Coordinates of C-alpha atoms in Angstrom, one line a residue:
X23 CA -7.7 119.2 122.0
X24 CA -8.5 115.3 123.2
X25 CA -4.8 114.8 123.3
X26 CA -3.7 118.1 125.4
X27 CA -6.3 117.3 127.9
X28 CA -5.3 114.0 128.0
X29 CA -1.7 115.1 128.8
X30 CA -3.0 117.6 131.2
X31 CA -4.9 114.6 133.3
X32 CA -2.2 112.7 133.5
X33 CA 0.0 115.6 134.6
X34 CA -2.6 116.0 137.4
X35 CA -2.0 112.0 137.7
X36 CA 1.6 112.1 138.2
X37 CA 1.1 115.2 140.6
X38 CA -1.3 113.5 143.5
X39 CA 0.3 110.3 143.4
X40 CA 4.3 112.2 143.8
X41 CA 3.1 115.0 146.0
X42 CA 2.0 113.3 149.1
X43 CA 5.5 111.7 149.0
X44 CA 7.0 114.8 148.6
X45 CA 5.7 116.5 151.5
X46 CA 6.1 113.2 153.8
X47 CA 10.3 113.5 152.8
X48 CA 10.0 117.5 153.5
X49 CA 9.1 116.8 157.3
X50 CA 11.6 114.2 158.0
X51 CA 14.2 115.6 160.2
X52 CA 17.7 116.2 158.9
X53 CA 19.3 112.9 159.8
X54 CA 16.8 111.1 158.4
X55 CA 16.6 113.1 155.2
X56 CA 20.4 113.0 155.1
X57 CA 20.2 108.8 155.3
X58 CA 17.7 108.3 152.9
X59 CA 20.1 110.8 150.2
X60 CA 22.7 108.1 150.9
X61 CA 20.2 105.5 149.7
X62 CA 19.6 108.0 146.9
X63 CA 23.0 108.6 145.9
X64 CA 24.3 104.7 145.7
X65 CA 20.8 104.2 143.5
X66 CA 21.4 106.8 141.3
X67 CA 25.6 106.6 141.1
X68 CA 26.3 102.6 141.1
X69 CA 22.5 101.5 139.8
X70 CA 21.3 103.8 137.6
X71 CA 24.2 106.0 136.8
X72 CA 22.2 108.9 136.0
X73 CA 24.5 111.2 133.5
X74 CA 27.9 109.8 134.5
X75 CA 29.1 109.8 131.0
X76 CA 29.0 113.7 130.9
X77 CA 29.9 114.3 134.2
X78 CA 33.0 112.5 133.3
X79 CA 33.8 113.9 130.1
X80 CA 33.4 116.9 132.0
X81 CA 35.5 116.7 134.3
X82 CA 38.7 115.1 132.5
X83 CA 38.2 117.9 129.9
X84 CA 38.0 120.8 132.5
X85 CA 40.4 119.1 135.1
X86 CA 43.3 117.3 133.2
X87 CA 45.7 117.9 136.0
X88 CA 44.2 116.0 138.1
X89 CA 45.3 112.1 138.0
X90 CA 42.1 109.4 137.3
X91 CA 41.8 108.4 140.7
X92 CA 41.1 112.2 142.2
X93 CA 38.9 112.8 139.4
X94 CA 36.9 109.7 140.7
X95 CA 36.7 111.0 144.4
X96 CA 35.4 114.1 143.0
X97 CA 32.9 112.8 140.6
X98 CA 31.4 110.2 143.5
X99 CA 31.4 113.1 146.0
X100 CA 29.6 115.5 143.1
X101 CA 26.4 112.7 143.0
X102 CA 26.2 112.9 146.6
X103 CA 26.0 116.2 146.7
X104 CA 23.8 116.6 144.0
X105 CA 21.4 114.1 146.0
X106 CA 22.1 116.0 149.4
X107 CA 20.8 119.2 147.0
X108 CA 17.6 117.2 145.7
X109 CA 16.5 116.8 149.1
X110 CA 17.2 119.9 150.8
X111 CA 15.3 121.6 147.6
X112 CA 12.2 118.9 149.2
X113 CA 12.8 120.2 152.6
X114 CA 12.2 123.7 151.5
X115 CA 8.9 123.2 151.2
X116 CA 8.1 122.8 154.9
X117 CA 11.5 124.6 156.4
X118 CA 10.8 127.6 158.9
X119 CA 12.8 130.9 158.4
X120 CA 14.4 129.6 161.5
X121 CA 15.8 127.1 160.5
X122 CA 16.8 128.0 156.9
X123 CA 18.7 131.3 158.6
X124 CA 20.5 128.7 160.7
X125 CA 21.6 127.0 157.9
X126 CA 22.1 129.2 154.9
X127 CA 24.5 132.2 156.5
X128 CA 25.1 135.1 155.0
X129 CA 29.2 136.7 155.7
X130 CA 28.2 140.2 154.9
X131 CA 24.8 141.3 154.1
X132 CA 26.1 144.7 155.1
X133 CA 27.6 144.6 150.9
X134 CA 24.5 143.8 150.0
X135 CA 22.7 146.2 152.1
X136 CA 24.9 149.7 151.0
X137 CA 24.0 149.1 147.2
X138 CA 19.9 148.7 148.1
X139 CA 20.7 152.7 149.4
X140 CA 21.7 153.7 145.8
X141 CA 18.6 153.9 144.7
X142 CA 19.3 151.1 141.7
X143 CA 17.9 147.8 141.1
X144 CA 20.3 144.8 141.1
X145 CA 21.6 142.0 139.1
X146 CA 22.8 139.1 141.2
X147 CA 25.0 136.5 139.3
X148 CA 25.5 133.4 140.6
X149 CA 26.3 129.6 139.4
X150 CA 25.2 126.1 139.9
X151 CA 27.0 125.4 142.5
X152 CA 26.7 124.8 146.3
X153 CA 23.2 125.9 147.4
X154 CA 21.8 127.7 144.7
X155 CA 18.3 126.6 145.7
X156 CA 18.8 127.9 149.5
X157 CA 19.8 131.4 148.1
X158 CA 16.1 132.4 148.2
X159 CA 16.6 132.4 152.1
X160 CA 17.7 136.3 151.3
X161 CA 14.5 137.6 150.5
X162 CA 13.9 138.0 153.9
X163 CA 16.9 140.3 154.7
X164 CA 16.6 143.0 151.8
X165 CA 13.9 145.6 151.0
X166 CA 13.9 145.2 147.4
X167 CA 11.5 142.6 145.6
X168 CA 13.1 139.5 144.8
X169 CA 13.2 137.8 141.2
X170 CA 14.4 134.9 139.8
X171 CA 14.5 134.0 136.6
X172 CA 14.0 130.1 135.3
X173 CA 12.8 127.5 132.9
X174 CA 9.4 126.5 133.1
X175 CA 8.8 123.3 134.4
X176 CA 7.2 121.2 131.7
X177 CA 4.3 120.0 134.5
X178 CA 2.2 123.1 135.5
X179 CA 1.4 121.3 139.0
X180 CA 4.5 121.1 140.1
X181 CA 5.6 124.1 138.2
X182 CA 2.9 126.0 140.2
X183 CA 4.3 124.2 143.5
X184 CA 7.5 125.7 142.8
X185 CA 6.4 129.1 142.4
X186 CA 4.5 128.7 145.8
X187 CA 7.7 127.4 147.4
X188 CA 9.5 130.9 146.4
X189 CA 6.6 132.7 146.9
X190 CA 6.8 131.2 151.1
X191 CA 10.7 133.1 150.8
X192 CA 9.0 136.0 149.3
X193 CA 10.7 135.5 145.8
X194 CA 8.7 136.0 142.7
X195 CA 9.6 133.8 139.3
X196 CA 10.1 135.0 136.2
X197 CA 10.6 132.5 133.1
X198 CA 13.2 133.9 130.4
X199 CA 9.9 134.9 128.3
X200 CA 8.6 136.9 131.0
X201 CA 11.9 138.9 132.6
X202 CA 12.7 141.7 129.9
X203 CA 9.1 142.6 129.8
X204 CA 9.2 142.6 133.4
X205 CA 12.2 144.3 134.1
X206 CA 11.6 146.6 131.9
X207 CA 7.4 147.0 133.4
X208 CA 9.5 147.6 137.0
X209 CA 11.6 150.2 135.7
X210 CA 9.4 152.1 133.8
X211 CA 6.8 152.6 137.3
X212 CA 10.2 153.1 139.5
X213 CA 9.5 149.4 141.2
X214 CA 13.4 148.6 142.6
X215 CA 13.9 144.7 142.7
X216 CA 17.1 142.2 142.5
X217 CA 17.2 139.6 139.9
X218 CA 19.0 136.7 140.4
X219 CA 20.9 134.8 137.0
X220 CA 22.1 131.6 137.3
X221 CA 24.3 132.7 134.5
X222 CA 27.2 130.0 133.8
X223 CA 25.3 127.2 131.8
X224 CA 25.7 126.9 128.1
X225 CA 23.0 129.2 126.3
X226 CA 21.0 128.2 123.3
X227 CA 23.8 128.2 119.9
X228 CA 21.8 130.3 117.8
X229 CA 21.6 132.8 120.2
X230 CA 24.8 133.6 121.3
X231 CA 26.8 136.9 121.5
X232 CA 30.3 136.2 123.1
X233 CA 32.3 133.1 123.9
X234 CA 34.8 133.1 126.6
X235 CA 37.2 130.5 128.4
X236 CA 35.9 128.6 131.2
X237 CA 37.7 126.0 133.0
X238 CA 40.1 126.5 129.9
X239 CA 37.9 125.7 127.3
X240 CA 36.2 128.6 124.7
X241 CA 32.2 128.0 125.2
X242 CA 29.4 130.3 124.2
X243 CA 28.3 132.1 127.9
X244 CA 25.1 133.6 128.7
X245 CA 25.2 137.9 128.7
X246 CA 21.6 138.4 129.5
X247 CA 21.8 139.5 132.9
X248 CA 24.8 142.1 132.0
X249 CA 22.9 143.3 128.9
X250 CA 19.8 143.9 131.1
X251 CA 21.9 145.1 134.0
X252 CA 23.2 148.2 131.4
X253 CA 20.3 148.7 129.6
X254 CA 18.2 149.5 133.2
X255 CA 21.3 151.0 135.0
X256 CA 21.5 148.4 138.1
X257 CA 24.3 147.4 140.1
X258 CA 25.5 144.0 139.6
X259 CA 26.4 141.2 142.6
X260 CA 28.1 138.1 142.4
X261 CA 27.1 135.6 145.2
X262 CA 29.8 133.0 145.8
X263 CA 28.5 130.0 148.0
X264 CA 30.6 128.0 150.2
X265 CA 29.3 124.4 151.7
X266 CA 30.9 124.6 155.3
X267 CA 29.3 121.1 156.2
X268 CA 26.2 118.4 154.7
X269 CA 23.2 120.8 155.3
X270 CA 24.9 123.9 156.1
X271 CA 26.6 126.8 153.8
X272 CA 27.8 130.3 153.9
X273 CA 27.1 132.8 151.2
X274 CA 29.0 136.3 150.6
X275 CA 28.5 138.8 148.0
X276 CA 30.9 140.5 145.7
X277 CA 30.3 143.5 143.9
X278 CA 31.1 143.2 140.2
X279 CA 29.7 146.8 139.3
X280 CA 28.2 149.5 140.3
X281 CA 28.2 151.4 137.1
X282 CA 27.3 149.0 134.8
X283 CA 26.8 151.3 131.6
X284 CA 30.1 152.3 131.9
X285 CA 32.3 149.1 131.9
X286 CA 33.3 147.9 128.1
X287 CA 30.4 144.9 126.8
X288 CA 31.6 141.6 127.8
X289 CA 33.7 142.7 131.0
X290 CA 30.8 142.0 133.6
X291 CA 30.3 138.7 131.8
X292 CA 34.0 137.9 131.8
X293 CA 34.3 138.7 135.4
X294 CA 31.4 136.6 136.7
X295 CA 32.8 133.2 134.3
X296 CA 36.2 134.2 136.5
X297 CA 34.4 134.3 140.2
X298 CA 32.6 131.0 139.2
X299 CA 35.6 129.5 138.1
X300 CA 37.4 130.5 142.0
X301 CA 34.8 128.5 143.7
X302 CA 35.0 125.4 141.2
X303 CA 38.8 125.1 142.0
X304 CA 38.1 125.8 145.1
X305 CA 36.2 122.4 146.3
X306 CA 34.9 121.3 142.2
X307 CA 32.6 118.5 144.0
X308 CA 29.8 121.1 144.4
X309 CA 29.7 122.1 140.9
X310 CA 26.4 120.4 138.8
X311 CA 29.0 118.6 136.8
X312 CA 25.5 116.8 135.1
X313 CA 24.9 119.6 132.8
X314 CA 26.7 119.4 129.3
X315 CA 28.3 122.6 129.9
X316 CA 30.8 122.3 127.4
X317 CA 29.0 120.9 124.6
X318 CA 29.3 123.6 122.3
X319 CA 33.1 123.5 122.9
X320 CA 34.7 122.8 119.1
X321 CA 32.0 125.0 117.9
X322 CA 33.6 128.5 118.0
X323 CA 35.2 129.6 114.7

């Protein structure tokens, strides 16, 4: 008991003293924010070079046709992305629906729009890639509850601040403990919601049900959101992300299904490994290339 409240005080600790700072970043203006991600970006690439080893391995194994040299450009431009990411995920905290619409577009929310009028809640599939953070930004455009479903933070302070964050865009969290009982709470009473799944990182081993290729490599892929989208009869959504400049990106949706039930097990999941794949050939320097996505590679037997 001494211990876990000891932990929890210095959670509290860590919170105050980073928070502040947090906030101060998240009302910068966007050039400034923008300069200090370059500052970021060479302390974290050159300096500290946070995961390079994996993103590296990563991408020769998933992009041997590329030559050493344009695997380099697309690794350094990856970081500064990924630091462009961390702070526009800061900035959310203080962003006005403005100024969020202005930046994160959506190409035709019409799609999005005809499938809320049949009646069904929705499964929206999307990757680690672009903007996934900004995505929230469509809460304010549909009628149905938004979910999304994520890990925990470890720190309940800032875990809590996230939740608030979301909660500012109208989007409700759901850890992965809490969405089938959920789901399945919101069916049961007629609520209709979307649920977004960030569905293309590499699942736990012992809890895997299908493996696929991706990039050209058999890995173990998530199938939760398909399984859930069949079991509670919603339409599934994939939301591909484009990044049209630094700060700025366009989002459109693609139906994958709209009768989920129906299509053989595996298909939606297949399809959505397929879309992600699109966008990573596309421009691959706004794929999160620091995840060990292929780790379980040389596992499948």
């Amino acid at each position: 008991m001494y211990i876990c409240k000891k932990i929890n005080v210095m959670q509290l600790f860590i919170y105050l003293i980073v928070y502040p700072f947090l906030l101060l970043i998240s009302i910068l203006p966007f050039r400034i924010l923008y300069l200090i991600s370059d500052i970021v970006y060479v302390i974290l690439y050159y300096v500290i070079g946070y995961r390079k080893k994996t993103v590296r391995q990563n991408l020769a194994l998933t992009l041997p046709h590329l030559s050493d040299k344009e695997r380099l450009s697309i690794e350094k431009k990856s970081y500064h992305h990924l630091c462009d990411m961390f702070l526009e995920m800061i900035k959310t905290m203080t962003i006005s629906e403005a100024e969020m619409n202005k930046r994160y577009k959506f190409s035709n929310i019409n799609v999005y729009s005809d499938l809320e009028k049949k009646n069904k809640s929705i499964a929206l599939m999307c990757a680690h890639y672009a903007s996934y953070e900004w995505a929230i930004s469509m809460n304010s455009k549909v009628n149905f509850k938004g979910f999304a479903i994520y890990k925990r933070l470890a720190n309940p302070y800032f875990d809590k601040l996230v939740r608030d964050i979301r909660a500012k865009f109208k989007a409700t969290l759901l850890t992965t403990k809490e969405t089938i009982p959920s789901i399945k709470e919101n069916f049961k009473n007629n609520i209709l919601g979307i649920y977004g799944f960030a569905s293309d990182q590499s699942p736990k081993i012992n809890s895997v049900f299908h493996w696929h290729s991706f990039m050209g490599i058999e890995v173990p892929v998530h199938t939760g959101a398909e399984m859930l989208a069949k079991k509670y009869n919603m339409n599934v959504i994939f939301l591909r992300v484009k990044k049209l400049k630094r700060g700025y990106y366009e989002a459109t949706f693609e139906i994958i299904s709209e009768n989920a039930s129906e299509v053989p097990n595996y298909e939606i999941t297949d399809q959505f490994i397929k879309l992600v794949e699109q966008q990573i050939y596309e421009a691959p320097e706004y794929y999160l290339w620091t995840h060990k996505r292929w780790k379980h590679a040389d596992k499948h037997k």
